[in-house]
CSV table of C-alpha atoms and ligand atoms in Angstrom, one decimal:
chain,number,residue,atom,x,y,z
A,1,MET,CA,2.9,-5.2,3.1
A,2,ASN,CA,4.6,-6.8,0.1
A,3,ALA,CA,6.4,-4.6,-2.5
A,4,PRO,CA,4.6,-5.1,-5.9
A,5,THR,CA,7.0,-6.6,-8.4
A,6,PRO,CA,8.2,-4.1,-11.0
A,7,ARG,CA,6.3,-3.8,-14.2
A,8,GLU,CA,9.1,-5.1,-16.4
A,9,ASN,CA,11.8,-7.7,-16.3
A,10,LEU,CA,14.9,-5.6,-15.8
A,11,GLN,CA,17.2,-8.5,-15.3
A,12,GLY,CA,20.7,-8.0,-16.8
A,13,LEU,CA,20.4,-4.3,-16.6
A,14,ASP,CA,23.2,-2.4,-14.5
A,15,LEU,CA,20.7,-0.6,-12.5
A,16,LEU,CA,23.3,1.6,-10.7
A,17,ALA,CA,24.8,2.8,-14.0
A,18,GLU,CA,21.3,3.3,-15.6
A,19,ILE,CA,20.1,5.4,-12.6
A,20,LYS,CA,23.3,7.5,-12.8
A,21,ARG,CA,22.9,8.0,-16.5
A,22,LEU,CA,19.2,8.9,-16.2
A,23,LYS,CA,20.0,11.3,-13.3
A,24,LYS,CA,22.4,13.2,-15.5
A,25,GLU,CA,20.0,13.2,-18.6
A,26,ARG,CA,17.1,14.4,-16.5
A,27,ASN,CA,19.1,16.9,-14.5
A,28,ALA,CA,17.8,15.2,-11.4
A,29,VAL,CA,18.6,15.2,-7.8
A,30,ILE,CA,18.0,12.1,-5.6
A,31,LEU,CA,17.0,12.8,-2.1
A,32,ALA,CA,16.8,9.8,0.3
A,33,HIS,CA,15.7,9.4,4.0
A,34,TYR,CA,17.8,7.5,6.6
A,35,TYR,CA,15.1,4.7,6.5
A,36,GLN,CA,15.8,3.7,3.0
A,37,LYS,CA,17.7,0.6,1.9
A,38,PRO,CA,21.4,1.0,2.0
A,39,GLU,CA,21.9,0.8,-1.7
A,40,ILE,CA,19.5,3.6,-2.2
A,41,GLN,CA,21.2,5.7,0.6
A,42,ASP,CA,24.6,5.1,-1.2
A,43,LEU,CA,23.5,6.4,-4.5
A,44,ALA,CA,21.5,9.4,-3.3
A,45,ASP,CA,22.9,12.9,-3.6
A,46,PHE,CA,21.6,13.7,-0.1
A,47,VAL,CA,20.5,11.6,2.8
A,48,GLY,CA,18.7,13.3,5.7
A,49,ASP,CA,16.0,13.7,8.3
A,50,SER,CA,12.6,15.3,7.3
A,51,LEU,CA,13.7,18.8,8.0
A,52,GLU,CA,17.0,18.6,6.0
A,53,LEU,CA,15.2,16.9,3.1
A,54,SER,CA,12.6,19.7,3.0
A,55,LYS,CA,15.4,22.3,3.0
A,56,ARG,CA,17.2,20.5,0.2
A,57,ALA,CA,14.0,20.2,-1.8
A,58,ALA,CA,13.4,24.0,-1.6
A,59,GLU,CA,17.0,24.9,-2.5
A,60,THR,CA,17.8,22.6,-5.4
A,61,ASP,CA,18.2,23.8,-8.9
A,62,ALA,CA,17.6,20.4,-10.5
A,63,ASP,CA,14.7,20.0,-12.8
A,64,VAL,CA,13.6,16.7,-11.3
A,65,ILE,CA,13.5,15.6,-7.6
A,66,ALA,CA,13.6,11.8,-7.2
A,67,PHE,CA,12.4,11.3,-3.7
A,68,CYS,CA,13.3,8.1,-2.1
A,69,GLY,CA,11.2,8.4,1.0
A,70,VAL,CA,7.4,8.4,1.5
A,71,LYS,CA,4.6,10.3,0.0
A,72,PHE,CA,4.2,13.1,2.4
A,73,MET,CA,8.0,13.9,2.0
A,74,ALA,CA,7.7,14.0,-1.8
A,75,GLU,CA,4.6,16.1,-1.5
A,76,THR,CA,6.5,18.4,0.8
A,77,ALA,CA,9.1,18.7,-2.0
A,78,LYS,CA,6.4,19.7,-4.5
A,79,ILE,CA,4.8,22.2,-2.1
A,80,LEU,CA,8.1,24.0,-1.8
A,81,SER,CA,9.4,23.5,-5.5
A,82,PRO,CA,6.1,23.5,-7.6
A,83,GLN,CA,8.0,24.1,-10.8
A,84,LYS,CA,10.0,21.0,-10.4
A,85,THR,CA,8.9,17.4,-11.5
A,86,VAL,CA,8.8,15.3,-8.2
A,87,ILE,CA,8.8,11.7,-8.6
A,88,LEU,CA,8.5,8.9,-5.9
A,89,PRO,CA,9.5,5.5,-6.9
A,90,ASP,CA,6.2,3.9,-5.4
A,91,MET,CA,3.1,5.9,-4.8
A,92,ALA,CA,1.9,3.4,-2.3
A,93,ALA,CA,4.8,4.6,0.1
A,94,GLY,CA,2.5,6.2,2.6
A,95,CYS,CA,2.7,6.5,6.4
A,96,SER,CA,0.5,5.3,9.3
A,97,LEU,CA,0.4,8.8,10.7
A,98,GLU,CA,-0.9,10.3,7.6
A,99,ASP,CA,-3.5,7.5,7.4
A,100,ALA,CA,-4.5,8.2,10.9
A,101,CYS,CA,-5.4,11.8,10.1
A,102,PRO,CA,-8.0,12.3,7.3
A,103,PRO,CA,-8.4,15.9,6.3
A,104,GLY,CA,-12.2,16.1,6.9
A,105,LYS,CA,-11.9,14.8,10.4
A,106,PHE,CA,-9.0,17.0,11.1
A,107,LYS,CA,-10.9,20.1,9.8
A,108,ALA,CA,-13.9,19.3,12.0
A,109,PHE,CA,-11.6,18.9,15.0
A,110,ARG,CA,-10.0,22.3,14.3
A,111,GLU,CA,-13.5,23.9,14.0
A,112,ALA,CA,-14.5,22.6,17.3
A,113,HIS,CA,-11.6,24.2,19.0
A,114,PRO,CA,-11.3,27.6,17.3
A,115,ASP,CA,-9.2,29.2,20.0
A,116,HIS,CA,-6.4,26.5,19.6
A,117,ILE,CA,-3.6,26.8,16.7
A,118,ALA,CA,-2.6,23.7,14.9
A,119,LEU,CA,1.0,22.7,15.3
A,120,THR,CA,1.2,19.7,13.0
A,121,TYR,CA,3.9,17.0,12.5
A,122,ILE,CA,5.3,16.9,8.9
A,123,ASN,CA,4.0,13.3,8.7
A,124,CYS,CA,0.6,14.2,7.3
A,125,SER,CA,-1.0,14.9,3.8
A,126,ALA,CA,-0.7,18.2,2.0
A,127,GLU,CA,-4.4,18.7,2.7
A,128,VAL,CA,-3.8,18.5,6.5
A,129,LYS,CA,-0.7,20.8,6.2
A,130,ALA,CA,-3.1,23.2,4.3
A,131,LEU,CA,-5.4,23.1,7.5
A,132,SER,CA,-2.5,23.7,9.9
A,133,ASP,CA,-0.8,26.8,11.2
A,134,ILE,CA,2.8,25.7,11.7
A,135,ILE,CA,4.5,22.4,10.6
A,136,VAL,CA,7.2,20.8,12.7
A,137,THR,CA,9.5,18.0,12.2
A,138,SER,CA,11.1,15.9,15.0
A,139,SER,CA,14.2,18.0,14.8
A,140,SER,CA,12.5,21.4,14.8
A,141,ALA,CA,9.5,20.8,17.1
A,142,GLU,CA,11.2,22.0,20.3
A,143,THR,CA,12.6,25.2,18.9
A,144,ILE,CA,9.3,26.1,17.4
A,145,LEU,CA,7.3,25.1,20.5
A,146,SER,CA,9.5,27.3,22.6
A,147,LYS,CA,8.7,30.3,20.3
A,148,ILE,CA,4.9,30.1,20.9
A,149,PRO,CA,3.6,32.1,23.8
A,150,PRO,CA,2.6,29.9,26.8
A,151,GLU,CA,-0.9,31.1,26.9
A,152,GLN,CA,-1.7,30.0,23.2
A,153,LYS,CA,-3.7,26.8,23.1
A,154,ILE,CA,-2.3,24.1,20.8
A,155,ILE,CA,-3.7,21.2,18.8
A,156,PHE,CA,-0.9,18.7,18.1
A,157,GLY,CA,-1.3,16.1,15.6
A,158,PRO,CA,-1.0,13.5,14.1
A,159,ASP,CA,1.5,11.8,16.3
A,160,ARG,CA,0.5,11.5,19.9
A,161,HIS,CA,3.6,10.1,21.1
A,162,LEU,CA,5.8,13.1,19.8
A,163,GLY,CA,3.1,15.4,21.1
A,164,GLY,CA,3.1,13.6,24.5
A,165,TYR,CA,6.9,13.8,24.6
A,166,LEU,CA,6.9,17.6,23.9
A,167,SER,CA,4.0,18.2,26.3
A,168,ARG,CA,5.9,16.4,29.2
A,169,LYS,CA,9.2,18.1,28.3
A,170,PHE,CA,7.6,21.6,28.1
A,171,ASN,CA,5.1,20.9,30.9
A,172,ARG,CA,2.7,22.3,28.4
A,173,GLU,CA,-0.9,20.9,27.8
A,174,MET,CA,-1.8,20.3,24.1
A,175,LEU,CA,-4.7,18.6,22.6
A,176,LEU,CA,-3.2,15.4,21.0
A,177,TRP,CA,-4.5,13.8,17.8
A,178,PRO,CA,-4.6,10.0,18.4
A,179,GLY,CA,-2.1,8.8,15.5
A,180,VAL,CA,0.9,6.6,16.0
A,181,CYS,CA,3.8,5.5,13.9
A,182,ILE,CA,3.4,1.6,13.5
A,183,VAL,CA,7.1,1.1,13.4
A,184,HIS,CA,8.1,3.0,16.6
A,185,GLU,CA,5.0,1.7,18.4
A,186,ALA,CA,6.3,-2.0,17.8
A,187,PHE,CA,9.4,-1.6,20.2
A,188,SER,CA,9.0,-3.8,23.2
A,189,GLU,CA,9.8,-2.4,26.6
A,190,THR,CA,10.4,-6.0,27.9
A,191,GLU,CA,12.7,-6.9,25.2
A,192,LEU,CA,14.6,-3.5,25.4
A,193,LEU,CA,15.2,-4.2,29.2
A,194,LYS,CA,16.4,-7.7,28.5
A,195,LEU,CA,18.8,-6.2,25.8
A,196,LYS,CA,20.0,-3.5,28.4
A,197,ALA,CA,20.6,-6.2,30.8
A,198,GLN,CA,22.8,-8.1,28.4
A,199,HIS,CA,24.8,-4.9,27.7
A,200,PRO,CA,25.2,-3.1,31.0
A,201,GLY,CA,26.0,0.5,30.7
A,202,VAL,CA,25.3,0.8,27.0
A,203,PRO,CA,23.2,3.9,26.1
A,204,VAL,CA,19.9,3.9,24.3
A,205,ALA,CA,19.0,6.5,21.7
A,206,ALA,CA,15.3,6.8,20.8
A,207,HIS,CA,13.1,8.5,18.3
A,208,PRO,CA,10.3,10.8,19.9
A,209,GLU,CA,7.8,8.7,17.8
A,210,CYS,CA,8.4,6.0,20.3
A,211,PRO,CA,5.8,5.5,23.1
A,212,PRO,CA,6.8,6.8,26.7
A,213,HIS,CA,7.6,3.2,27.9
A,214,ILE,CA,10.5,3.3,25.5
A,215,ILE,CA,11.5,6.9,25.8
A,216,ASP,CA,11.8,6.4,29.6
A,217,HIS,CA,14.7,4.0,29.0
A,218,ALA,CA,16.4,6.5,26.5
A,219,ASP,CA,19.6,8.3,27.2
A,220,TYR,CA,19.1,10.4,24.2
A,221,VAL,CA,15.8,11.3,22.4
A,222,GLY,CA,15.9,13.0,18.9
A,223,SER,CA,15.3,13.0,15.2
A,224,THR,CA,17.1,10.6,12.9
A,225,SER,CA,19.9,13.2,12.4
A,226,GLY,CA,20.0,13.8,16.0
A,227,ILE,CA,20.4,10.2,16.7
A,228,LEU,CA,23.1,9.8,14.1
A,229,GLN,CA,25.1,12.7,15.6
A,230,TYR,CA,24.7,11.2,19.1
A,231,ALA,CA,26.1,7.9,17.8
A,232,GLN,CA,29.3,9.8,16.9
A,233,THR,CA,29.6,11.4,20.4
A,234,ILE,CA,29.1,8.4,22.7
A,235,LYS,CA,32.1,7.5,24.9
A,236,GLY,CA,31.7,3.8,24.7
A,237,ASP,CA,31.8,1.6,21.6
A,238,THR,CA,28.1,0.3,21.5
A,239,LEU,CA,24.8,2.0,21.2
A,240,ILE,CA,21.2,0.6,21.3
A,241,VAL,CA,19.1,2.2,18.6
A,242,ALA,CA,15.3,2.6,18.9
A,243,THR,CA,14.3,3.9,15.6
A,244,GLU,CA,14.0,2.3,12.1
A,245,PRO,CA,17.1,0.1,11.8
A,246,HIS,CA,18.2,1.3,8.2
A,247,ILE,CA,19.7,4.4,9.8
A,248,ILE,CA,22.4,2.0,11.3
A,249,HIS,CA,23.8,1.9,7.7
A,250,GLN,CA,25.0,5.5,8.2
A,251,MET,CA,26.1,5.0,11.7
A,252,GLU,CA,28.3,2.1,10.6
A,253,LYS,CA,29.9,4.3,7.8
A,254,ALA,CA,30.6,7.1,10.2
A,255,GLU,CA,31.8,4.9,13.1
A,256,PRO,CA,33.0,1.7,11.6
A,257,THR,CA,34.6,0.5,14.9
A,258,LYS,CA,31.5,0.9,16.9
A,259,THR,CA,28.6,-1.6,17.4
A,260,PHE,CA,25.0,-0.5,16.7
A,261,ILE,CA,22.1,-2.8,18.1
A,262,GLY,CA,18.5,-2.2,16.8
A,263,ALA,CA,16.0,-2.2,19.6
A,264,PRO,CA,13.8,-5.2,19.4
A,265,GLY,CA,10.1,-5.6,18.7
A,266,ALA,CA,7.6,-7.8,20.5
A,267,ASP,CA,9.1,-11.3,19.9
A,268,GLY,CA,12.7,-10.1,20.1
A,269,ASN,CA,13.7,-10.4,16.5
A,270,CYS,CA,10.6,-9.6,14.4
A,271,ALA,CA,11.0,-7.3,11.4
A,272,CYS,CA,8.2,-5.2,12.7
A,273,ASN,CA,10.4,-2.2,13.3
A,274,ILE,CA,11.2,-1.9,9.6
A,275,CYS,CA,9.1,0.6,7.9
A,276,PRO,CA,6.9,-1.2,5.4
A,277,TYR,CA,6.2,2.0,3.4
A,278,MET,CA,9.9,3.1,3.1
A,279,ALA,CA,10.7,-0.5,2.0
A,280,LEU,CA,8.5,-0.2,-1.0
A,281,ASN,CA,11.3,1.8,-2.8
A,282,THR,CA,13.7,-0.3,-4.7
A,283,MET,CA,16.4,0.2,-7.2
A,284,GLU,CA,14.2,-1.1,-9.9
A,285,LYS,CA,11.4,1.3,-9.1
A,286,LEU,CA,13.9,4.2,-8.9
A,287,TYR,CA,15.1,3.4,-12.3
A,288,LEU,CA,11.7,3.2,-13.8
A,289,ALA,CA,10.6,6.4,-12.1
A,290,LEU,CA,13.7,8.3,-13.6
A,291,ARG,CA,13.1,6.8,-17.0
A,292,ASP,CA,9.4,7.3,-17.2
A,293,LEU,CA,9.0,10.4,-14.9
A,294,GLN,CA,6.3,8.5,-13.2
A,295,PRO,CA,4.7,8.1,-10.5
A,296,GLN,CA,4.7,12.0,-10.2
A,297,ILE,CA,3.3,14.1,-7.5
A,298,HIS,CA,0.6,16.6,-8.5
A,299,LEU,CA,-1.1,18.9,-6.1
A,300,ASP,CA,-4.2,21.2,-6.2
A,301,GLU,CA,-2.8,24.7,-6.3
A,302,THR,CA,-5.0,26.0,-3.6
A,303,VAL,CA,-4.0,23.3,-1.3
A,304,ARG,CA,-0.4,23.6,-2.2
A,305,LEU,CA,-0.4,27.5,-1.4
A,306,ALA,CA,-2.1,26.9,2.0
A,307,ALA,CA,0.2,24.0,2.8
A,308,LYS,CA,3.2,26.3,1.8
A,309,LYS,CA,2.3,28.9,4.4
A,310,SER,CA,2.4,26.4,7.2
A,311,LEU,CA,5.7,24.8,6.0
A,312,ASP,CA,7.3,28.3,5.4
A,313,ARG,CA,6.5,29.2,9.1
A,314,MET,CA,8.3,26.1,10.0
A,315,LEU,CA,11.4,26.9,7.9
A,316,GLU,CA,11.5,30.5,9.3
A,317,MET,CA,11.0,29.5,12.9
A,318,ALA,CA,13.4,26.5,12.8
A,319,SER,CA,16.3,28.4,11.3
A,320,GLY,CA,19.5,27.1,12.9
A,321,THR,CA,18.1,23.8,14.1
A,322,VAL,CA,19.2,21.5,11.2
A,323,GLY,CA,21.2,18.5,12.5
A,324,LYS,CA,21.4,19.7,15.9
A,325,GLY,CA,19.1,17.0,17.4
A,326,ASP,CA,17.2,19.5,19.3
A,327,LEU,CA,15.0,17.1,21.2
A,328,GLY,CA,18.1,15.5,22.7
A,329,ARG,CA,18.6,15.0,26.3
A,330,ALA,CA,21.8,13.9,28.0
B,1,13P,P1,12.9,12.3,11.1
B,1,13P,O1,13.9,11.7,10.0
B,1,13P,O2,12.6,13.7,10.7
B,1,13P,O3,13.4,12.1,12.4
B,1,13P,O4,11.6,11.5,10.9
B,1,13P,C1,11.4,10.2,11.1
B,1,13P,C2,10.4,9.5,10.4
B,1,13P,O5,9.7,8.6,10.9
B,1,13P,C3,10.1,9.9,9.0
B,1,13P,O6,9.0,9.2,8.7
B,2,SF4,FE1,5.5,6.8,8.9
B,2,SF4,FE2,6.6,5.6,10.9
B,2,SF4,FE3,7.2,4.9,8.5
B,2,SF4,FE4,8.1,7.2,9.4
B,2,SF4,S1,8.7,5.2,10.0
B,2,SF4,S2,7.1,6.8,7.4
B,2,SF4,S3,6.4,7.7,10.7
B,2,SF4,S4,5.2,4.6,9.3
């Protein structure tokens, strides 16, 4: 996916200074996910994983939330803070998991399984959140699942790899929606094994959106925040990282003497593990979004209120899990 060129020629503009000026003028807060470009991570007020970003969005007293992430994240901010203006630098910044789960099909699936509750990964549309019972993120999923009685039947969507990972770890059957993250799906087991052979004894940290043939080689499995924390606790000086490689920017800032190697895709050095949706956000588009307060997230109020219920359940049930990398295994 190629990023569309900005609408205007902004050459000669000091974008960083302009973004800072507009941020003040608008009383805006800039939230960024770890998969954003380094220059965006560096100017953000807060960088975090999906759960931490949701909490920040719910708590901020800014008038404007500039969300440097993807659409479902900006929608989550709007669901939790409806009185605020939420802008996303590029409205085309979607997610393959959201695309894999159209609300109409999800509703029909739920109706076909009336004795199941829907435990739904936050990477989905506001409409799918509204059709769900409890939302989870990769850092809250395990805590939340452990609080659901064992006899309760569960639909888990839309990430079949995260669902499968939880199902195996908890030895608990769940009906899995067949969505995948195109980024984590792209890691190659063959190339990972070659890399491990070149770096004997070096641990692998993987995100649970990875397929089982990658997870099986991981020493640690967790959310982006969990992986970042793991990077700071390893005894050695090198780590293989099986998630979107822009997170390495924070690892290098926290641990400048350590080496972080991105896990390879199919041909060993393709850019297929870079999230094409996250990459749509640029400094230019962030500047324009703050200047024009566009593109802006708008939600139907009925959908928002129903989606808020399932998100609030997550925030209640997940309390205490932020930043603990709950999915981690030693
Ligand atoms: P977390 O940051 O919550 O681990 O999510 C990763 C991801 O793929 C976001 O789209
Ligand atoms: Fe979606 Fe995967 Fe990109 Fe995250 S990394 S936004 S799950 S496509």
